[in-house]
mmCIF file of C-alpha atoms and ligand atoms in Angstrom:
data_model
loop_
_atom_site.group_PDB
_atom_site.id
_atom_site.type_symbol
_atom_site.label_atom_id
_atom_site.label_comp_id
_atom_site.label_asym_id
_atom_site.label_seq_id
_atom_site.Cartn_x
_atom_site.Cartn_y
_atom_site.Cartn_z
ATOM 1 C CA MET A 1 -20.101 -7.636 15.698
ATOM 2 C CA TYR A 2 -18.218 -6.730 12.641
ATOM 3 C CA LEU A 3 -14.899 -6.647 14.438
ATOM 4 C CA ARG A 4 -15.471 -9.825 16.335
ATOM 5 C CA TYR A 5 -16.027 -11.858 13.208
ATOM 6 C CA TRP A 6 -13.597 -10.084 11.072
ATOM 7 C CA LEU A 7 -10.432 -9.922 13.115
ATOM 8 C CA PRO A 8 -9.692 -13.552 13.869
ATOM 9 C CA LEU A 9 -10.482 -14.529 10.328
ATOM 10 C CA MET A 10 -8.665 -12.125 8.122
ATOM 11 C CA VAL A 11 -6.110 -10.386 10.272
ATOM 12 C CA SER A 12 -3.608 -12.103 12.464
ATOM 13 C CA VAL A 13 -1.611 -9.109 13.550
ATOM 14 C CA SER A 14 -2.045 -7.074 16.663
ATOM 15 C CA LEU A 15 -3.778 -3.754 16.338
ATOM 16 C CA ALA A 16 -2.015 -0.549 17.072
ATOM 17 C CA SER A 17 -3.972 2.616 16.442
ATOM 18 C CA GLY A 18 -7.131 3.097 14.440
ATOM 19 C CA GLU A 19 -8.618 -0.216 15.478
ATOM 20 C CA CYS A 20 -11.893 0.340 13.760
ATOM 21 C CA ASP A 21 -10.583 1.521 10.479
ATOM 22 C CA LEU A 22 -10.065 -1.839 8.871
ATOM 23 C CA THR A 23 -10.290 -0.472 5.387
ATOM 24 C CA THR A 24 -6.865 1.103 5.678
ATOM 25 C CA ARG A 25 -5.105 -1.980 6.981
ATOM 26 C CA SER A 26 -2.416 -2.820 4.560
ATOM 27 C CA ASP A 27 -2.044 -6.558 4.994
ATOM 28 C CA SER A 28 -5.200 -8.242 3.771
ATOM 29 C CA VAL A 29 -7.239 -5.503 2.142
ATOM 30 C CA VAL A 30 -6.239 -3.951 -1.150
ATOM 31 C CA PRO A 31 -8.101 -0.909 -2.379
ATOM 32 C CA GLY A 32 -8.372 -2.151 -5.896
ATOM 33 C CA ASN A 33 -9.802 -4.640 -8.287
ATOM 34 C CA VAL A 34 -8.322 -8.096 -8.317
ATOM 35 C CA THR A 35 -8.582 -9.908 -11.613
ATOM 36 C CA GLY A 36 -8.665 -13.557 -10.789
ATOM 37 C CA VAL A 37 -8.784 -16.976 -12.334
ATOM 38 C CA SER A 38 -11.474 -19.529 -11.501
ATOM 39 C CA CYS A 39 -13.893 -16.947 -10.169
ATOM 40 C CA GLN A 40 -17.488 -17.281 -9.154
ATOM 41 C CA GLU A 41 -20.143 -14.926 -7.964
ATOM 42 C CA ASP A 42 -21.485 -15.223 -4.472
ATOM 43 C CA GLN A 43 -25.082 -14.077 -4.533
ATOM 44 C CA THR A 44 -25.998 -14.523 -0.909
ATOM 45 C CA PRO A 45 -28.674 -12.046 0.200
ATOM 46 C CA ASP A 46 -27.625 -9.001 2.238
ATOM 47 C CA MET A 47 -24.104 -9.194 0.947
ATOM 48 C CA THR A 48 -21.640 -6.774 2.513
ATOM 49 C CA SER A 49 -17.968 -6.287 1.888
ATOM 50 C CA SER A 50 -17.025 -8.029 5.119
ATOM 51 C CA ARG A 51 -19.420 -10.907 4.493
ATOM 52 C CA CYS A 52 -17.891 -11.360 1.062
ATOM 53 C CA ALA A 53 -14.463 -11.643 2.702
ATOM 54 C CA ILE A 54 -15.606 -13.969 5.477
ATOM 55 C CA ARG A 55 -17.286 -16.316 3.018
ATOM 56 C CA CYS A 56 -14.082 -16.393 0.992
ATOM 57 C CA HIS A 57 -12.235 -17.402 4.098
ATOM 58 C CA ALA A 58 -14.608 -20.267 4.682
ATOM 59 C CA ALA A 59 -14.425 -21.467 1.080
ATOM 60 C CA LEU A 60 -11.790 -23.939 0.000
ATOM 61 C CA ASP A 61 -10.876 -22.445 -3.348
ATOM 62 C CA CYS A 62 -10.831 -18.768 -2.581
ATOM 63 C CA ARG A 63 -7.805 -16.535 -2.348
ATOM 64 C CA ALA A 64 -9.468 -13.223 -3.107
ATOM 65 C CA ALA A 65 -12.873 -11.738 -2.426
ATOM 66 C CA ILE A 66 -13.845 -8.775 -4.584
ATOM 67 C CA ALA A 67 -16.728 -6.617 -3.421
ATOM 68 C CA VAL A 68 -18.334 -3.938 -5.553
ATOM 69 C CA CYS A 69 -20.868 -2.121 -3.435
ATOM 70 C CA SER A 70 -23.583 0.385 -4.208
ATOM 71 C CA SER A 71 -25.695 2.066 -1.545
ATOM 72 C CA SER A 72 -28.149 -0.829 -1.652
ATOM 73 C CA ALA A 73 -26.067 -3.968 -2.063
ATOM 74 C CA CYS A 74 -22.686 -5.492 -2.768
ATOM 75 C CA PHE A 75 -21.754 -7.696 -5.644
ATOM 76 C CA CYS A 76 -19.303 -10.321 -4.409
ATOM 77 C CA THR A 77 -16.897 -12.404 -6.451
ATOM 78 C CA HIS A 78 -14.584 -15.118 -5.136
ATOM 79 C CA CYS A 79 -11.479 -16.154 -7.053
ATOM 80 C CA ALA A 80 -9.186 -19.113 -6.543
ATOM 81 C CA ASP A 81 -6.145 -17.482 -8.132
ATOM 82 C CA ILE A 82 -4.991 -13.897 -8.396
ATOM 83 C CA PHE A 83 -3.768 -12.749 -11.786
ATOM 84 C CA ASN A 84 -3.664 -8.989 -11.598
ATOM 85 C CA ILE A 85 -4.546 -6.090 -9.328
ATOM 86 C CA ASP A 86 -5.863 -2.806 -10.637
ATOM 87 C CA PHE A 87 -5.017 -0.446 -7.799
ATOM 88 C CA VAL A 88 -6.685 2.565 -9.377
ATOM 89 C CA ALA A 89 -10.101 0.972 -9.786
ATOM 90 C CA VAL A 90 -12.679 2.899 -7.795
ATOM 91 C CA GLY A 91 -15.666 1.586 -5.878
ATOM 92 C CA VAL A 92 -14.167 -1.848 -5.414
ATOM 93 C CA GLU A 93 -12.329 -3.418 -2.531
ATOM 94 C CA SER A 94 -10.537 -6.732 -2.609
ATOM 95 C CA HIS A 95 -9.710 -8.938 0.348
ATOM 96 C CA LEU A 96 -6.868 -11.364 0.137
ATOM 97 C CA LYS A 97 -6.977 -14.571 2.090
ATOM 98 C CA GLY A 98 -3.758 -15.495 3.772
ATOM 99 C CA ARG A 99 -1.697 -14.891 6.846
ATOM 100 C CA VAL A 100 0.808 -12.471 8.241
ATOM 101 C CA PHE A 101 3.846 -14.474 9.204
ATOM 102 C CA VAL A 102 6.169 -12.101 10.993
ATOM 103 C CA GLU A 103 6.154 -8.524 12.123
ATOM 104 C CA TYR A 104 8.808 -6.015 13.067
ATOM 105 C CA LEU A 105 11.945 -7.978 12.398
ATOM 106 C CA ALA A 106 15.115 -5.922 12.214
ATOM 107 C CA PHE A 107 17.845 -6.810 9.709
ATOM 108 C CA PRO A 108 20.742 -7.379 9.354
ATOM 109 C CA PRO A 109 21.348 -10.141 10.258
ATOM 110 C CA ALA A 110 19.594 -11.889 7.388
ATOM 111 C CA ARG A 111 16.122 -13.129 8.266
ATOM 112 C CA GLN A 112 14.403 -16.104 6.744
ATOM 113 C CA ILE A 113 10.698 -16.815 6.726
ATOM 114 C CA SER A 114 9.269 -20.173 5.687
ATOM 115 C CA ILE A 115 6.597 -20.249 3.008
ATOM 116 C CA PRO A 116 4.338 -23.182 3.897
ATOM 117 C CA ASN A 117 4.170 -25.653 0.993
ATOM 118 C CA GLY A 118 6.196 -23.363 -1.253
ATOM 119 C CA LEU A 119 4.862 -21.068 -3.931
ATOM 120 C CA SER A 120 1.994 -21.755 -6.290
ATOM 121 C CA VAL A 121 0.418 -19.978 -9.224
ATOM 122 C CA GLY A 122 -2.210 -17.416 -8.281
ATOM 123 C CA GLN A 123 -0.642 -16.572 -4.951
ATOM 124 C CA VAL A 124 0.311 -13.172 -3.588
ATOM 125 C CA ILE A 125 3.112 -12.184 -1.249
ATOM 126 C CA ARG A 126 3.036 -8.740 0.305
ATOM 127 C CA VAL A 127 5.891 -7.360 2.313
ATOM 128 C CA ARG A 128 6.142 -4.031 4.010
ATOM 129 C CA VAL A 129 9.764 -3.172 4.491
ATOM 130 C CA LYS A 130 11.749 -0.279 5.856
ATOM 131 C CA LEU A 131 14.666 0.160 3.496
ATOM 132 C CA ALA A 132 18.146 -0.007 5.016
ATOM 133 C CA SER A 133 20.711 2.717 4.470
ATOM 134 C CA ASP A 134 22.791 1.172 1.668
ATOM 135 C CA SER A 135 21.016 -1.780 0.094
ATOM 136 C CA THR A 136 18.164 -4.131 0.901
ATOM 137 C CA SER A 137 17.742 -7.508 -0.710
ATOM 138 C CA LEU A 138 14.614 -9.609 -0.857
ATOM 139 C CA LYS A 139 15.134 -13.189 -1.953
ATOM 140 C CA LEU A 140 13.001 -16.175 -2.710
ATOM 141 C CA LEU A 141 15.071 -19.294 -2.082
ATOM 142 C CA SER A 142 14.515 -22.705 -3.636
ATOM 143 C CA GLN A 143 15.700 -26.291 -3.267
ATOM 144 C CA GLU A 144 16.221 -26.187 0.468
ATOM 145 C CA ASN A 145 17.682 -22.710 0.216
ATOM 146 C CA ALA A 146 20.534 -23.793 -2.037
ATOM 147 C CA PHE A 147 19.471 -21.394 -4.820
ATOM 148 C CA THR A 148 18.196 -17.870 -5.160
ATOM 149 C CA ALA A 149 15.144 -18.199 -7.364
ATOM 150 C CA PHE A 150 14.428 -14.473 -7.403
ATOM 151 C CA LEU A 151 16.436 -11.612 -5.955
ATOM 152 C CA ILE A 152 15.253 -8.005 -5.725
ATOM 153 C CA ASP A 153 18.031 -5.719 -4.530
ATOM 154 C CA PHE A 154 17.384 -2.045 -3.738
ATOM 155 C CA ARG A 155 20.670 -0.153 -4.019
ATOM 156 C CA PHE A 156 20.897 3.462 -2.982
ATOM 157 C CA TYR A 157 24.489 3.904 -4.160
ATOM 158 C CA SER A 158 23.449 3.254 -7.766
ATOM 159 C CA LYS A 159 19.741 4.118 -7.431
ATOM 160 C CA SER A 160 18.905 0.768 -8.904
ATOM 161 C CA ILE A 161 16.576 -2.148 -8.252
ATOM 162 C CA VAL A 162 18.461 -5.179 -9.478
ATOM 163 C CA ARG A 163 16.670 -8.452 -10.171
ATOM 164 C CA ASN A 164 18.502 -11.694 -10.701
ATOM 165 C CA SER A 165 18.616 -15.376 -9.840
ATOM 166 C CA ASN A 166 21.280 -17.860 -8.886
ATOM 167 C CA VAL A 167 19.867 -21.150 -10.028
ATOM 168 C CA GLN A 168 22.713 -22.453 -12.151
ATOM 169 C CA GLY A 169 25.068 -19.606 -11.395
ATOM 170 C CA TRP A 170 24.037 -15.978 -11.380
ATOM 171 C CA GLY A 171 21.953 -15.061 -14.397
ATOM 172 C CA LEU A 172 21.391 -11.828 -16.260
ATOM 173 C CA GLU A 173 20.561 -8.778 -14.201
ATOM 174 C CA GLU A 174 17.350 -6.922 -14.961
ATOM 175 C CA ARG A 175 17.194 -3.279 -13.979
ATOM 176 C CA SER A 176 14.399 -1.453 -15.813
ATOM 177 C CA LYS A 177 12.052 0.460 -13.530
ATOM 178 C CA PRO A 178 9.602 3.338 -13.640
ATOM 179 C CA HIS A 179 11.482 5.392 -11.031
ATOM 180 C CA PHE A 180 13.719 5.316 -7.993
ATOM 181 C CA ASN A 181 12.100 7.857 -5.707
ATOM 182 C CA PHE A 182 13.085 6.079 -2.531
ATOM 183 C CA SER A 183 15.148 7.119 0.436
ATOM 184 C CA PRO A 184 16.902 5.204 3.211
ATOM 185 C CA GLY A 185 14.574 4.428 6.080
ATOM 186 C CA GLN A 186 11.483 4.722 3.895
ATOM 187 C CA GLU A 187 8.754 2.128 4.331
ATOM 188 C CA ILE A 188 7.499 0.574 1.117
ATOM 189 C CA ASN A 189 5.018 -2.127 0.146
ATOM 190 C CA VAL A 190 6.254 -4.760 -2.245
ATOM 191 C CA LEU A 191 3.600 -7.053 -3.688
ATOM 192 C CA TYR A 192 4.402 -10.139 -5.753
ATOM 193 C CA ILE A 193 1.827 -11.945 -7.845
ATOM 194 C CA VAL A 194 2.970 -15.429 -8.783
ATOM 195 C CA ARG A 195 1.829 -16.204 -12.323
ATOM 196 C CA SER A 196 2.450 -19.364 -14.293
ATOM 197 C CA THR A 197 5.341 -17.887 -16.278
ATOM 198 C CA GLU A 198 6.492 -14.895 -14.217
ATOM 199 C CA TYR A 199 6.246 -12.785 -11.120
ATOM 200 C CA VAL A 200 4.579 -9.409 -11.360
ATOM 201 C CA VAL A 201 5.914 -6.986 -8.759
ATOM 202 C CA TYR A 202 4.187 -3.836 -7.527
ATOM 203 C CA ILE A 203 5.836 -1.285 -5.298
ATOM 204 C CA ASP A 204 3.424 0.994 -3.468
ATOM 205 C CA SER A 205 0.658 0.048 -5.906
ATOM 206 C CA VAL A 206 2.703 0.794 -9.042
ATOM 207 C CA GLN A 207 3.627 -2.105 -11.284
ATOM 208 C CA PHE A 208 7.427 -1.960 -11.334
ATOM 209 C CA PHE A 209 8.501 -4.991 -13.325
ATOM 210 C CA VAL A 210 7.881 -8.593 -14.189
ATOM 211 C CA PHE A 211 10.431 -11.352 -13.767
ATOM 212 C CA GLU A 212 10.151 -14.580 -15.710
ATOM 213 C CA HIS A 213 10.548 -17.745 -13.702
ATOM 214 C CA ARG A 214 14.050 -19.172 -13.794
ATOM 215 C CA GLU A 215 13.319 -21.682 -11.045
ATOM 216 C CA HIS A 216 10.361 -23.480 -12.555
ATOM 217 C CA ASP A 217 9.676 -25.740 -9.615
ATOM 218 C CA LEU A 218 7.636 -23.149 -7.720
ATOM 219 C CA HIS A 219 6.788 -25.626 -5.009
ATOM 220 C CA SER A 220 10.480 -25.860 -4.133
ATOM 221 C CA ILE A 221 10.568 -22.134 -3.331
ATOM 222 C CA GLN A 222 9.892 -22.357 0.379
ATOM 223 C CA THR A 223 11.821 -19.496 1.931
ATOM 224 C CA PHE A 224 11.673 -15.724 1.821
ATOM 225 C CA SER A 225 14.867 -14.050 2.953
ATOM 226 C CA ILE A 226 15.625 -10.426 3.685
ATOM 227 C CA ASP A 227 18.980 -8.831 4.348
ATOM 228 C CA SER A 228 20.823 -5.589 3.867
ATOM 229 C CA ILE A 229 24.045 -3.716 3.824
ATOM 230 C CA GLY A 230 23.906 -0.790 6.171
ATOM 231 C CA THR A 231 21.693 0.047 9.062
ATOM 232 C CA ALA A 232 18.065 0.419 10.029
ATOM 233 C CA GLY A 233 16.292 -2.088 7.839
ATOM 234 C CA SER A 234 13.208 -3.816 9.139
ATOM 235 C CA LEU A 235 10.548 -6.144 7.877
ATOM 236 C CA ILE A 236 7.294 -4.607 9.071
ATOM 237 C CA PHE A 237 5.259 -7.601 7.999
ATOM 238 C CA ILE A 238 5.030 -10.347 5.422
ATOM 239 C CA PHE A 239 1.647 -11.570 4.231
ATOM 240 C CA ILE A 240 1.404 -14.763 2.199
ATOM 241 C CA SER A 241 -1.714 -16.069 0.438
ATOM 242 C CA ASP A 242 -2.913 -19.441 1.620
HETATM 243 C C1 NAG B 1 -12.776 -5.378 -12.142
HETATM 244 O O1 NAG B 1 -12.130 -6.250 -13.048
HETATM 245 C C2 NAG B 1 -13.011 -7.040 -13.808
HETATM 246 C C3 NAG B 1 -12.175 -8.044 -14.582
HETATM 247 O O2 NAG B 1 -11.105 -7.442 -15.220
HETATM 248 C C4 NAG B 1 -13.847 -6.128 -14.701
HETATM 249 O O3 NAG B 1 -14.744 -6.899 -15.464
HETATM 250 C C5 NAG B 1 -14.610 -5.158 -13.820
HETATM 251 O O4 NAG B 1 -15.311 -4.234 -14.624
HETATM 252 C C6 NAG B 1 -13.671 -4.403 -12.892
HETATM 253 N N1 NAG B 1 -14.471 -3.632 -11.960
HETATM 254 C C7 NAG B 1 -14.145 -2.375 -11.600
HETATM 255 C C8 NAG B 1 -15.101 -1.731 -10.646
HETATM 256 O O5 NAG B 1 -13.158 -1.797 -11.986
#
């Protein structure tokens, strides 16, 4: 029962191994506490974690369902916008509403994925990517792909993660980061939260940096692009909030 309701609603990817272990799926479930904006409690009787997620899916203004469960019951909150994710919170599981757009796409060549209706505040983008041998660049493109609104470039030769934009020419590079413990061929999760004034970016559940918006027309950012120098990069999946 659980699977039958759950799968078509929250997960649009094919299952490989571990079909029943939905709690470890990395696309729509985050083991952490989402802090949202415009949140309300859902106090339906017999609340479970999956029911909390399903009811979020059916609701118009819900992008995240947060379930805090004890042995007797779950406390369910629905939020329209995502502001923050506390990945170390215990006893709480958050479900993100959205879709997986592509899976297992090798690059180079550069790959582009359309973001329906462009970006909006409160949205999350999650990508799982296998880093290429030399450098891997993730870009958000705006104005019919004429501009790079936000570049994240992983460079092994300098052990750097360079962020920049090319809106009216290339801007200032930002390079601060907590660490660079990555190796070529490694799979990592990159999660963007789109806030009103900046992006917050987590890599494997660690907040790595924020990047203030330089392209302020978020709606015009309608393409995600991924490319690399070197071999063996692949986009395992991209998940975008509705
Ligand atoms: C989750 O976050 C909310 C809002 O920040 C907070 O009130 C709540 O205590 C947190 N819950 C857990 C279990 O960490």
